[in-house]
PDB file of C-alpha atoms in Angstrom:
ATOM      1  CA  MET A   1       6.150   5.894   8.833  1.00 73.00           C
ATOM      2  CA  GLN A   2       5.260   8.056   4.929  1.00 90.00           C
ATOM      3  CA  LYS A   3       2.573   9.427   4.532  1.00 96.00           C
ATOM      4  CA  THR A   4      -0.663   7.142   3.077  1.00 99.00           C
ATOM      5  CA  ARG A   5      -1.845   8.880   0.093  1.00 99.00           C
ATOM      6  CA  TRP A   6      -6.174   8.694   0.203  1.00 99.00           C
ATOM      7  CA  ALA A   7      -8.547   9.087  -1.932  1.00 99.00           C
ATOM      8  CA  ILE A   8     -12.841   9.519  -1.327  1.00 99.00           C
ATOM      9  CA  LEU A   9     -15.064   7.020  -3.682  1.00 99.00           C
ATOM     10  CA  GLY A  10     -18.369   8.901  -3.617  1.00 98.00           C
ATOM     11  CA  PRO A  11     -18.177  13.011  -2.271  1.00 97.00           C
ATOM     12  CA  GLY A  12     -21.365  13.288  -0.469  1.00 94.00           C
ATOM     13  CA  ALA A  13     -21.701  12.902   2.990  1.00 94.00           C
ATOM     14  CA  ILE A  14     -19.689  10.947   5.498  1.00 97.00           C
ATOM     15  CA  ALA A  15     -16.872  11.949   3.062  1.00 98.00           C
ATOM     16  CA  GLU A  16     -17.625  14.995   4.072  1.00 98.00           C
ATOM     17  CA  SER A  17     -16.509  13.935   7.418  1.00 98.00           C
ATOM     18  CA  PHE A  18     -13.675  12.079   6.777  1.00 99.00           C
ATOM     19  CA  ALA A  19     -12.420  15.138   4.903  1.00 99.00           C
ATOM     20  CA  THR A  20     -12.136  16.966   7.969  1.00 98.00           C
ATOM     21  CA  TRP A  21     -10.856  14.837  10.093  1.00 98.00           C
ATOM     22  CA  LEU A  22      -7.552  13.481   7.750  1.00 99.00           C
ATOM     23  CA  PRO A  23      -5.879  15.841   8.703  1.00 98.00           C
ATOM     24  CA  SER A  24      -5.825  15.084  12.574  1.00 98.00           C
ATOM     25  CA  SER A  25      -4.789  11.489  11.235  1.00 98.00           C
ATOM     26  CA  GLU A  26      -0.639  10.629  12.810  1.00 97.00           C
ATOM     27  CA  HIS A  27      -0.296   9.213   8.918  1.00 97.00           C
ATOM     28  CA  GLY A  28      -2.846   9.869   6.090  1.00 98.00           C
ATOM     29  CA  GLU A  29      -3.458  12.729   3.166  1.00 98.00           C
ATOM     30  CA  LEU A  30      -5.381  13.553   0.954  1.00 99.00           C
ATOM     31  CA  ARG A  31      -4.984  13.687  -1.946  1.00 98.00           C
ATOM     32  CA  ALA A  32      -7.601  12.571  -5.200  1.00 99.00           C
ATOM     33  CA  VAL A  33     -12.469  12.984  -4.765  1.00 99.00           C
ATOM     34  CA  ALA A  34     -13.586  10.046  -7.513  1.00 99.00           C
ATOM     35  CA  SER A  35     -17.235  10.471  -8.447  1.00 98.00           C
ATOM     36  CA  ARG A  36     -19.814   9.253 -11.529  1.00 95.00           C
ATOM     37  CA  ASP A  37     -20.303  13.273 -11.383  1.00 95.00           C
ATOM     38  CA  ALA A  38     -16.741  15.029 -12.704  1.00 92.00           C
ATOM     39  CA  GLU A  39     -17.875  18.503 -11.722  1.00 94.00           C
ATOM     40  CA  ARG A  40     -19.576  17.821  -7.609  1.00 96.00           C
ATOM     41  CA  ALA A  41     -15.924  15.496  -7.334  1.00 97.00           C
ATOM     42  CA  SER A  42     -13.493  18.667  -9.119  1.00 98.00           C
ATOM     43  CA  ALA A  43     -15.664  20.753  -6.061  1.00 98.00           C
ATOM     44  CA  PHE A  44     -15.215  18.565  -2.839  1.00 98.00           C
ATOM     45  CA  ALA A  45     -11.449  18.278  -4.114  1.00 98.00           C
ATOM     46  CA  ALA A  46     -10.758  22.082  -4.846  1.00 98.00           C
ATOM     47  CA  ARG A  47     -13.051  22.378  -1.158  1.00 98.00           C
ATOM     48  CA  TYR A  48     -10.713  20.217   0.775  1.00 98.00           C
ATOM     49  CA  GLY A  49      -7.335  21.157  -1.183  1.00 97.00           C
ATOM     50  CA  ALA A  50      -7.319  16.995  -2.942  1.00 98.00           C
ATOM     51  CA  GLY A  51      -5.159  17.647  -5.523  1.00 95.00           C
ATOM     52  CA  VAL A  52      -6.787  16.081  -8.271  1.00 96.00           C
ATOM     53  CA  SER A  53     -10.566  14.024  -8.651  1.00 97.00           C
ATOM     54  CA  GLY A  54     -11.825  12.351 -11.576  1.00 97.00           C
ATOM     55  CA  THR A  55     -13.667   9.290 -11.920  1.00 97.00           C
ATOM     56  CA  TYR A  56     -13.850   5.912  -9.708  1.00 98.00           C
ATOM     57  CA  ALA A  57     -11.604   4.878 -13.127  1.00 97.00           C
ATOM     58  CA  GLU A  58      -9.665   7.612 -13.520  1.00 97.00           C
ATOM     59  CA  VAL A  59      -7.798   7.424  -9.951  1.00 98.00           C
ATOM     60  CA  LEU A  60      -7.306   4.466  -8.982  1.00 98.00           C
ATOM     61  CA  ALA A  61      -5.571   4.113 -12.158  1.00 98.00           C
ATOM     62  CA  ARG A  62      -3.143   6.597 -10.716  1.00 98.00           C
ATOM     63  CA  ASP A  63       0.374   5.915  -8.865  1.00 97.00           C
ATOM     64  CA  ASP A  64       0.357   8.156  -6.237  1.00 97.00           C
ATOM     65  CA  ILE A  65      -2.582   7.006  -3.795  1.00 98.00           C
ATOM     66  CA  ASP A  66      -2.116   4.361  -1.253  1.00 99.00           C
ATOM     67  CA  ALA A  67      -4.772   3.978  -0.006  1.00 99.00           C
ATOM     68  CA  VAL A  68      -9.443   4.232  -0.774  1.00 99.00           C
ATOM     69  CA  TYR A  69     -12.437   5.783   0.629  1.00 99.00           C
ATOM     70  CA  VAL A  70     -15.047   4.261   0.056  1.00 99.00           C
ATOM     71  CA  ALA A  71     -18.157   6.280   1.146  1.00 98.00           C
ATOM     72  CA  THR A  72     -20.770   5.467  -1.714  1.00 98.00           C
ATOM     73  CA  VAL A  73     -24.582   3.374  -1.307  1.00 97.00           C
ATOM     74  CA  HIS A  74     -24.252   0.612  -0.138  1.00 98.00           C
ATOM     75  CA  THR A  75     -25.373  -1.432  -3.633  1.00 98.00           C
ATOM     76  CA  THR A  76     -21.948  -0.248  -4.369  1.00 98.00           C
ATOM     77  CA  HIS A  77     -19.270  -0.471  -1.743  1.00 99.00           C
ATOM     78  CA  ALA A  78     -18.039  -4.144  -2.779  1.00 99.00           C
ATOM     79  CA  GLU A  79     -17.282  -3.403  -6.509  1.00 99.00           C
ATOM     80  CA  LEU A  80     -16.134  -1.072  -6.042  1.00 99.00           C
ATOM     81  CA  ALA A  81     -13.495  -1.895  -2.982  1.00 99.00           C
ATOM     82  CA  ILE A  82     -12.604  -5.073  -5.972  1.00 99.00           C
ATOM     83  CA  ALA A  83     -11.550  -2.549  -8.104  1.00 99.00           C
ATOM     84  CA  ALA A  84      -9.532  -0.799  -6.066  1.00 99.00           C
ATOM     85  CA  LEU A  85      -7.784  -4.007  -4.732  1.00 99.00           C
ATOM     86  CA  GLU A  86      -7.214  -4.726  -8.145  1.00 99.00           C
ATOM     87  CA  ALA A  87      -5.985  -2.178  -9.003  1.00 99.00           C
ATOM     88  CA  GLY A  88      -3.118  -1.794  -6.032  1.00 99.00           C
ATOM     89  CA  LYS A  89      -5.712   0.103  -3.756  1.00 99.00           C
ATOM     90  CA  ALA A  90      -5.753  -0.472   0.922  1.00 99.00           C
ATOM     91  CA  VAL A  91      -9.342  -0.037   1.200  1.00 99.00           C
ATOM     92  CA  LEU A  92     -11.530   1.878   3.780  1.00 99.00           C
ATOM     93  CA  CYS A  93     -15.124   0.719   3.249  1.00 99.00           C
ATOM     94  CA  GLU A  94     -17.368   2.551   4.886  1.00 98.00           C
ATOM     95  CA  LYS A  95     -20.573  -0.564   7.102  1.00 98.00           C
ATOM     96  CA  PRO A  96     -21.509  -2.544   5.753  1.00 98.00           C
ATOM     97  CA  LEU A  97     -18.159  -4.276   3.800  1.00 98.00           C
ATOM     98  CA  ALA A  98     -21.585  -5.059   1.072  1.00 98.00           C
ATOM     99  CA  PRO A  99     -25.429  -5.656   1.702  1.00 97.00           C
ATOM    100  CA  SER A 100     -24.366  -9.455   1.713  1.00 98.00           C
ATOM    101  CA  ALA A 101     -22.503 -12.632   3.776  1.00 98.00           C
ATOM    102  CA  ALA A 102     -21.506 -13.343  -0.457  1.00 98.00           C
ATOM    103  CA  GLU A 103     -20.319  -9.516  -1.342  1.00 99.00           C
ATOM    104  CA  THR A 104     -18.484  -9.324   1.647  1.00 99.00           C
ATOM    105  CA  GLU A 105     -16.615 -12.437   0.918  1.00 99.00           C
ATOM    106  CA  ARG A 106     -15.744 -11.627  -2.986  1.00 99.00           C
ATOM    107  CA  VAL A 107     -14.069  -8.242  -1.681  1.00 99.00           C
ATOM    108  CA  LEU A 108     -12.185 -10.079   1.471  1.00 99.00           C
ATOM    109  CA  GLU A 109     -10.655 -12.989  -1.385  1.00 99.00           C
ATOM    110  CA  ALA A 110     -10.823  -9.785  -3.861  1.00 99.00           C
ATOM    111  CA  ALA A 111      -7.671  -7.864  -0.350  1.00 99.00           C
ATOM    112  CA  GLU A 112      -6.295 -12.465   0.172  1.00 99.00           C
ATOM    113  CA  ARG A 113      -5.920 -12.093  -3.879  1.00 99.00           C
ATOM    114  CA  ALA A 114      -4.379  -8.216  -3.480  1.00 99.00           C
ATOM    115  CA  GLY A 115      -1.760  -8.868  -0.075  1.00 99.00           C
ATOM    116  CA  LEU A 116      -3.327  -5.575   1.156  1.00 99.00           C
ATOM    117  CA  PRO A 117      -5.564  -4.506   4.039  1.00 99.00           C
ATOM    118  CA  ALA A 118      -9.675  -3.893   3.346  1.00 99.00           C
ATOM    119  CA  VAL A 119     -10.531  -2.651   7.260  1.00 99.00           C
ATOM    120  CA  GLU A 120     -14.925  -2.332   7.513  1.00 99.00           C
ATOM    121  CA  ALA A 121     -15.676   1.334   8.447  1.00 98.00           C
ATOM    122  CA  TYR A 122     -17.514   0.534  12.345  1.00 98.00           C
ATOM    123  CA  LYS A 123     -15.902   3.398  13.916  1.00 96.00           C
ATOM    124  CA  HIS A 124     -17.122   2.472  17.192  1.00 97.00           C
ATOM    125  CA  ARG A 125     -14.919   0.330  16.682  1.00 98.00           C
ATOM    126  CA  PHE A 126     -11.634   1.584  16.491  1.00 98.00           C
ATOM    127  CA  SER A 127     -11.733   4.054  19.238  1.00 98.00           C
ATOM    128  CA  PRO A 128     -10.530   3.372  23.170  1.00 98.00           C
ATOM    129  CA  LEU A 129     -13.155   2.973  24.663  1.00 98.00           C
ATOM    130  CA  ALA A 130     -13.814  -0.327  22.750  1.00 98.00           C
ATOM    131  CA  ARG A 131     -10.004  -1.503  24.057  1.00 98.00           C
ATOM    132  CA  ALA A 132     -11.190  -1.186  27.232  1.00 98.00           C
ATOM    133  CA  VAL A 133     -13.757  -3.148  27.036  1.00 98.00           C
ATOM    134  CA  ASP A 134     -12.168  -5.877  25.148  1.00 98.00           C
ATOM    135  CA  ARG A 135     -10.112  -5.752  27.787  1.00 96.00           C
ATOM    136  CA  ARG A 136     -12.163  -6.240  30.451  1.00 95.00           C
ATOM    137  CA  LEU A 137     -13.635  -9.337  29.019  1.00 96.00           C
ATOM    138  CA  LYS A 138      -9.877 -11.171  28.450  1.00 95.00           C
ATOM    139  CA  TRP A 139      -9.654 -10.107  32.374  1.00 93.00           C
ATOM    140  CA  GLY A 140     -12.417 -11.887  32.832  1.00 93.00           C
ATOM    141  CA  GLN A 141     -14.356  -9.306  35.276  1.00 93.00           C
ATOM    142  CA  VAL A 142     -17.248 -10.236  33.307  1.00 94.00           C
ATOM    143  CA  ALA A 143     -17.982 -13.871  32.020  1.00 90.00           C
ATOM    144  CA  ALA A 144     -19.387 -16.242  30.895  1.00 90.00           C
ATOM    145  CA  PRO A 145     -22.590 -17.098  30.563  1.00 96.00           C
ATOM    146  CA  LEU A 146     -22.781 -12.984  28.502  1.00 97.00           C
ATOM    147  CA  HIS A 147     -26.333 -11.148  28.397  1.00 98.00           C
ATOM    148  CA  VAL A 148     -25.203  -7.716  25.762  1.00 99.00           C
ATOM    149  CA  HIS A 149     -28.584  -5.622  24.849  1.00 99.00           C
ATOM    150  CA  ALA A 150     -26.965  -2.448  22.520  1.00 99.00           C
ATOM    151  CA  GLN A 151     -29.358  -0.340  20.357  1.00 99.00           C
ATOM    152  CA  PHE A 152     -28.480   2.124  17.917  1.00 98.00           C
ATOM    153  CA  GLY A 153     -31.266   4.692  16.182  1.00 98.00           C
ATOM    154  CA  PHE A 154     -32.678   7.462  14.666  1.00 97.00           C
ATOM    155  CA  ALA A 155     -35.491   9.481  13.385  1.00 96.00           C
ATOM    156  CA  ALA A 156     -35.150  10.317   9.774  1.00 92.00           C
ATOM    157  CA  GLY A 157     -38.028  12.125   9.116  1.00 81.00           C
ATOM    158  CA  SER A 158     -37.545  12.796   4.754  1.00 81.00           C
ATOM    159  CA  ARG A 159     -38.724   9.301   3.373  1.00 85.00           C
ATOM    160  CA  ASP A 160     -36.070  10.823   0.483  1.00 83.00           C
ATOM    161  CA  GLY A 161     -33.138   9.340  -0.048  1.00 86.00           C
ATOM    162  CA  ARG A 162     -30.899   6.142  -0.253  1.00 93.00           C
ATOM    163  CA  LEU A 163     -32.529   5.088   3.084  1.00 95.00           C
ATOM    164  CA  PHE A 164     -36.033   3.665   2.452  1.00 95.00           C
ATOM    165  CA  ASP A 165     -34.839   2.010  -1.095  1.00 96.00           C
ATOM    166  CA  PRO A 166     -34.769  -0.779  -1.422  1.00 96.00           C
ATOM    167  CA  GLN A 167     -32.846  -1.310  -4.666  1.00 96.00           C
ATOM    168  CA  LEU A 168     -30.078   0.734  -2.276  1.00 97.00           C
ATOM    169  CA  ALA A 169     -30.118  -1.632  -0.305  1.00 97.00           C
ATOM    170  CA  GLY A 170     -31.728   1.088   1.952  1.00 97.00           C
ATOM    171  CA  GLY A 171     -32.707  -0.103   5.754  1.00 98.00           C
ATOM    172  CA  ALA A 172     -33.099   0.132   9.267  1.00 98.00           C
ATOM    173  CA  ILE A 173     -30.400  -3.126   9.124  1.00 99.00           C
ATOM    174  CA  PHE A 174     -27.470  -2.277   6.969  1.00 98.00           C
ATOM    175  CA  ASP A 175     -27.982   1.831   8.158  1.00 97.00           C
ATOM    176  CA  VAL A 176     -27.231   1.194  11.902  1.00 98.00           C
ATOM    177  CA  GLY A 177     -28.180  -2.855  12.889  1.00 99.00           C
ATOM    178  CA  GLY A 178     -24.271  -3.227  12.108  1.00 98.00           C
ATOM    179  CA  TYR A 179     -23.578  -1.157  15.260  1.00 99.00           C
ATOM    180  CA  PRO A 180     -25.544  -3.160  17.728  1.00 99.00           C
ATOM    181  CA  VAL A 181     -24.704  -6.246  16.270  1.00 99.00           C
ATOM    182  CA  SER A 182     -20.931  -6.158  15.690  1.00 99.00           C
ATOM    183  CA  PHE A 183     -20.394  -3.977  19.411  1.00 99.00           C
ATOM    184  CA  ALA A 184     -22.105  -8.247  20.375  1.00 99.00           C
ATOM    185  CA  VAL A 185     -20.112  -9.788  17.914  1.00 99.00           C
ATOM    186  CA  SER A 186     -16.713  -7.641  19.914  1.00 98.00           C
ATOM    187  CA  ALA A 187     -18.916  -8.560  23.226  1.00 98.00           C
ATOM    188  CA  ALA A 188     -18.028 -11.950  22.261  1.00 98.00           C
ATOM    189  CA  ALA A 189     -14.922 -12.751  20.638  1.00 98.00           C
ATOM    190  CA  SER A 190     -13.471 -11.650  24.574  1.00 97.00           C
ATOM    191  CA  ALA A 191     -15.049 -13.633  25.909  1.00 96.00           C
ATOM    192  CA  GLY A 192     -14.359 -16.179  24.233  1.00 96.00           C
ATOM    193  CA  ILE A 193     -17.461 -17.418  22.830  1.00 97.00           C
ATOM    194  CA  ALA A 194     -15.985 -19.119  19.118  1.00 97.00           C
ATOM    195  CA  LEU A 195     -17.756 -16.630  16.366  1.00 98.00           C
ATOM    196  CA  PRO A 196     -19.084 -18.910  14.208  1.00 98.00           C
ATOM    197  CA  GLU A 197     -21.464 -20.403  16.904  1.00 98.00           C
ATOM    198  CA  LEU A 198     -23.495 -17.260  17.061  1.00 99.00           C
ATOM    199  CA  HIS A 199     -26.592 -17.388  15.143  1.00 99.00           C
ATOM    200  CA  LEU A 200     -29.300 -14.631  14.862  1.00 98.00           C
ATOM    201  CA  ALA A 201     -32.934 -15.580  16.758  1.00 98.00           C
ATOM    202  CA  ASN A 202     -35.676 -14.232  16.696  1.00 98.00           C
ATOM    203  CA  PRO A 203     -36.367 -11.343  13.480  1.00 98.00           C
ATOM    204  CA  HIS A 204     -38.396  -8.848  13.798  1.00 97.00           C
ATOM    205  CA  GLY A 205     -39.848  -5.275  12.721  1.00 97.00           C
ATOM    206  CA  ARG A 206     -41.750  -3.220  11.115  1.00 97.00           C
ATOM    207  CA  ILE A 207     -41.845  -2.380   7.226  1.00 97.00           C
ATOM    208  CA  GLU A 208     -42.258   0.962   5.223  1.00 94.00           C
ATOM    209  CA  ALA A 209     -42.673   1.007   1.788  1.00 89.00           C
ATOM    210  CA  GLY A 210     -39.702  -1.715   1.277  1.00 94.00           C
ATOM    211  CA  VAL A 211     -37.566  -1.092   3.758  1.00 97.00           C
ATOM    212  CA  ASP A 212     -37.386  -2.178   7.756  1.00 98.00           C
ATOM    213  CA  VAL A 213     -37.886   0.906  10.077  1.00 98.00           C
ATOM    214  CA  TYR A 214     -37.524  -0.620  13.031  1.00 98.00           C
ATOM    215  CA  SER A 215     -36.199  -4.317  13.458  1.00 99.00           C
ATOM    216  CA  SER A 216     -35.247  -6.161  16.402  1.00 99.00           C
ATOM    217  CA  ALA A 217     -33.542  -9.671  17.299  1.00 99.00           C
ATOM    218  CA  SER A 218     -31.315 -12.027  18.725  1.00 99.00           C
ATOM    219  CA  VAL A 219     -27.782 -12.867  18.726  1.00 99.00           C
ATOM    220  CA  GLU A 220     -27.708 -16.846  20.665  1.00 99.00           C
ATOM    221  CA  ALA A 221     -24.661 -18.983  21.385  1.00 98.00           C
ATOM    222  CA  ASP A 222     -24.165 -21.571  24.059  1.00 97.00           C
ATOM    223  CA  GLY A 223     -23.073 -19.410  26.931  1.00 96.00           C
ATOM    224  CA  PHE A 224     -24.521 -15.921  24.980  1.00 98.00           C
ATOM    225  CA  THR A 225     -27.115 -13.767  23.858  1.00 99.00           C
ATOM    226  CA  ALA A 226     -27.484 -10.271  22.634  1.00 99.00           C
ATOM    227  CA  PHE A 227     -30.802  -8.434  22.489  1.00 99.00           C
ATOM    228  CA  VAL A 228     -29.388  -5.767  19.586  1.00 99.00           C
ATOM    229  CA  GLU A 229     -32.316  -3.081  18.289  1.00 99.00           C
ATOM    230  CA  CYS A 230     -31.882  -0.681  15.157  1.00 99.00           C
ATOM    231  CA  SER A 231     -33.876   1.647  13.980  1.00 99.00           C
ATOM    232  CA  ILE A 232     -34.714   4.882  11.177  1.00 98.00           C
ATOM    233  CA  ASP A 233     -37.805   6.230  11.935  1.00 95.00           C
ATOM    234  CA  THR A 234     -37.611   5.836  15.765  1.00 95.00           C
ATOM    235  CA  GLN A 235     -34.509   8.076  18.288  1.00 97.00           C
ATOM    236  CA  LEU A 236     -33.527   5.311  20.488  1.00 98.00           C
ATOM    237  CA  THR A 237     -30.002   5.319  23.332  1.00 96.00           C
ATOM    238  CA  LYS A 238     -26.796   4.730  21.913  1.00 97.00           C
ATOM    239  CA  ARG A 239     -26.239   2.275  25.052  1.00 98.00           C
ATOM    240  CA  ALA A 240     -24.818  -1.034  25.065  1.00 99.00           C
ATOM    241  CA  ASP A 241     -24.662  -3.465  27.694  1.00 99.00           C
ATOM    242  CA  ILE A 242     -22.856  -6.663  28.534  1.00 98.00           C
ATOM    243  CA  VAL A 243     -23.957  -8.467  31.798  1.00 98.00           C
ATOM    244  CA  GLY A 244     -22.064 -11.972  33.315  1.00 96.00           C
ATOM    245  CA  ASP A 245     -20.765 -14.112  36.235  1.00 93.00           C
ATOM    246  CA  GLY A 246     -19.058 -11.692  38.013  1.00 89.00           C
ATOM    247  CA  GLY A 247     -19.864  -8.088  36.920  1.00 93.00           C
ATOM    248  CA  TRP A 248     -22.042  -5.647  34.189  1.00 96.00           C
ATOM    249  CA  ILE A 249     -20.515  -2.609  32.133  1.00 98.00           C
ATOM    250  CA  THR A 250     -22.455  -0.322  30.852  1.00 98.00           C
ATOM    251  CA  LEU A 251     -22.282   2.020  27.814  1.00 98.00           C
ATOM    252  CA  GLU A 252     -24.030   4.864  27.783  1.00 98.00           C
ATOM    253  CA  ASN A 253     -23.370   6.306  24.790  1.00 98.00           C
ATOM    254  CA  ALA A 254     -21.216   2.727  22.961  1.00 98.00           C
ATOM    255  CA  PHE A 255     -20.811   4.576  19.994  1.00 98.00           C
ATOM    256  CA  GLY A 256     -20.749   7.840  19.606  1.00 95.00           C
ATOM    257  CA  ASP A 257     -20.570   9.657  16.919  1.00 95.00           C
ATOM    258  CA  ARG A 258     -18.680  11.555  13.764  1.00 94.00           C
ATOM    259  CA  ASP A 259     -16.861  13.681  15.274  1.00 96.00           C
ATOM    260  CA  LEU A 260     -15.676  11.760  18.215  1.00 96.00           C
ATOM    261  CA  SER A 261     -15.513   8.990  19.614  1.00 97.00           C
ATOM    262  CA  PRO A 262     -17.904   7.611  22.824  1.00 96.00           C
ATOM    263  CA  ASN A 263     -15.232   8.108  25.877  1.00 97.00           C
ATOM    264  CA  VAL A 264     -16.983   6.186  29.440  1.00 98.00           C
ATOM    265  CA  LEU A 265     -18.257   2.707  30.599  1.00 98.00           C
ATOM    266  CA  SER A 266     -19.417   1.897  34.486  1.00 97.00           C
ATOM    267  CA  HIS A 267     -18.092  -1.115  34.942  1.00 96.00           C
ATOM    268  CA  ILE A 268     -19.248  -2.754  38.434  1.00 92.00           C
ATOM    269  CA  HIS A 269     -17.291  -6.082  39.787  1.00 88.00           C
ATOM    270  CA  GLU A 270     -17.406  -7.773  42.478  1.00 82.00           C
ATOM    271  CA  GLY A 271     -19.953  -5.385  43.956  1.00 83.00           C
ATOM    272  CA  GLN A 272     -17.533  -2.040  43.973  1.00 90.00           C
ATOM    273  CA  ARG A 273     -18.880   0.479  41.159  1.00 94.00           C
ATOM    274  CA  ARG A 274     -16.177   2.375  39.143  1.00 94.00           C
ATOM    275  CA  ARG A 275     -16.844   4.759  36.855  1.00 97.00           C
ATOM    276  CA  ILE A 276     -13.955   4.617  33.884  1.00 96.00           C
ATOM    277  CA  GLU A 277     -12.601   7.723  31.425  1.00 98.00           C
ATOM    278  CA  VAL A 278      -9.718   6.869  28.421  1.00 98.00           C
ATOM    279  CA  ALA A 279      -9.688   8.995  25.701  1.00 98.00           C
ATOM    280  CA  GLN A 280     -11.081  10.060  22.944  1.00 97.00           C
ATOM    281  CA  VAL A 281     -10.490  10.493  19.563  1.00 98.00           C
ATOM    282  CA  HIS A 282     -11.392  11.548  16.690  1.00 98.00           C
ATOM    283  CA  PRO A 283     -12.674   7.812  14.497  1.00 98.00           C
ATOM    284  CA  PHE A 284     -12.141   8.779  10.830  1.00 99.00           C
ATOM    285  CA  ALA A 285      -8.771   9.836  11.643  1.00 99.00           C
ATOM    286  CA  ALA A 286      -7.822   7.002  13.950  1.00 98.00           C
ATOM    287  CA  GLU A 287      -9.906   3.829  10.730  1.00 99.00           C
ATOM    288  CA  ALA A 288      -7.128   6.163   8.733  1.00 99.00           C
ATOM    289  CA  ASP A 289      -4.204   5.196  11.225  1.00 99.00           C
ATOM    290  CA  ALA A 290      -5.506   1.777  10.959  1.00 98.00           C
ATOM    291  CA  VAL A 291      -5.343   1.724   7.322  1.00 99.00           C
ATOM    292  CA  SER A 292      -1.756   2.179   7.519  1.00 98.00           C
ATOM    293  CA  ARG A 293      -0.377   0.961   9.558  1.00 98.00           C
ATOM    294  CA  ALA A 294      -1.760  -2.388   8.341  1.00 98.00           C
ATOM    295  CA  LEU A 295      -0.309  -1.494   5.352  1.00 98.00           C
ATOM    296  CA  ARG A 296       2.815  -0.567   6.842  1.00 97.00           C
ATOM    297  CA  ASP A 297       2.918  -4.189   8.713  1.00 98.00           C
ATOM    298  CA  GLY A 298       1.724  -6.654   5.859  1.00 98.00           C
ATOM    299  CA  ARG A 299      -1.159  -7.297   7.679  1.00 98.00           C
ATOM    300  CA  LEU A 300      -4.658  -7.577   5.504  1.00 99.00           C
ATOM    301  CA  GLU A 301      -6.514  -6.759   7.929  1.00 98.00           C
ATOM    302  CA  SER A 302      -7.306  -4.392  10.465  1.00 98.00           C
ATOM    303  CA  ARG A 303      -6.679  -5.361  14.858  1.00 96.00           C
ATOM    304  CA  ALA A 304      -9.420  -3.691  15.584  1.00 97.00           C
ATOM    305  CA  MET A 305     -11.554  -4.995  12.685  1.00 98.00           C
ATOM    306  CA  PRO A 306     -10.589  -8.418  11.569  1.00 98.00           C
ATOM    307  CA  TRP A 307     -12.078 -10.498   9.153  1.00 99.00           C
ATOM    308  CA  GLU A 308     -14.176 -13.557  11.121  1.00 99.00           C
ATOM    309  CA  GLN A 309     -15.496 -10.102  13.349  1.00 99.00           C
ATOM    310  CA  THR A 310     -16.802  -8.281   9.372  1.00 99.00           C
ATOM    311  CA  ARG A 311     -18.005 -11.398   7.903  1.00 99.00           C
ATOM    312  CA  THR A 312     -19.241 -12.479  11.211  1.00 99.00           C
ATOM    313  CA  VAL A 313     -21.112  -9.314  11.785  1.00 99.00           C
ATOM    314  CA  SER A 314     -22.499  -9.446   7.579  1.00 99.00           C
ATOM    315  CA  ARG A 315     -23.756 -12.775   8.340  1.00 99.00           C
ATOM    316  CA  LEU A 316     -25.772 -12.605  10.969  1.00 99.00           C
ATOM    317  CA  LEU A 317     -26.902  -9.249   9.180  1.00 99.00           C
ATOM    318  CA  ASP A 318     -27.877 -11.394   6.442  1.00 98.00           C
ATOM    319  CA  ALA A 319     -29.143 -13.054   8.462  1.00 98.00           C
ATOM    320  CA  TRP A 320     -31.144 -10.402  10.435  1.00 99.00           C
ATOM    321  CA  HIS A 321     -32.677  -8.669   7.061  1.00 98.00           C
ATOM    322  CA  ALA A 322     -34.050 -11.695   5.515  1.00 98.00           C
ATOM    323  CA  GLY A 323     -35.894 -13.263   8.689  1.00 98.00           C
ATOM    324  CA  VAL A 324     -37.324  -9.672   8.940  1.00 98.00           C
ATOM    325  CA  MET A 325     -38.604  -9.565   5.814  1.00 95.00           C
ATOM    326  CA  GLU A 326     -39.499 -12.686   5.523  1.00 93.00           C
ATOM    327  CA  ALA A 327     -41.830 -12.709   8.545  1.00 87.00           C
ATOM    328  CA  GLN A 328     -43.419  -9.847   6.435  1.00 79.00           C
ATOM    329  CA  ALA A 329     -44.215 -11.468   3.053  1.00 66.00           C
TER     330      ALA A 329
END
């Protein structure tokens, strides 16, 4: 399989991690870096061995780029992803794919028109641990009715920057709320719950300077409930639990970090507790390889993060954010 030639759009902190770990992928290599700031793009490209730098338009116009990693602020994800797809590039986009369900749909429609993959980069979804949880749910070792509890939060400290800027889709829900929601949606899908039936209930949040700094909600369907929490001003765990008929799955660290995927689950089935360890991967390398495989196979989506789940997560985040903000109005 030929190497996938990557460009990074937006040389920020998260892009540093992608550039660091892309050489560990099986099929990817960094060719170009793009930014609104030409000097910043050039410095980043030099630091990570990319031979080309330039503006977004200049890099997207090149015919020696196969795929782009969109690592800009949330409010520019859809615009840049669509531009890349229309320029004939596959897209790996940092979560959320867009900060609204309507924009998410625009990106997926552009990918369908272009016949190219568009993949949302929730890093935990590309790990062997995610596949291990999926198998146990599909095998019925933990069966409906299911209850999920998942949380992700950190204390940001400084109130400067995009996290606390409502004009840049700041706040906990759009920054980290997608992790527990994505986990819940994946669990529901693996257990055979119809994703269109999932709906959001009981949104609650704490608002500061126009953004949610802590939020919680329920995700519900017949035979399924989830309680999800997120924060950018309070340290929460990365724990996720799935409780159902016949068993219990616990992940003390469900989401890992930028360097390594999580790799341990505890599974209680038929009264027996097992501690299961799986291989670890570098999440950014795994995401890049998922796009490469989709390109090779002519698929528009990654098996790890299929479009139906991307749409569902986006719809639920939309409802969660709207519910929290309306409650505070």
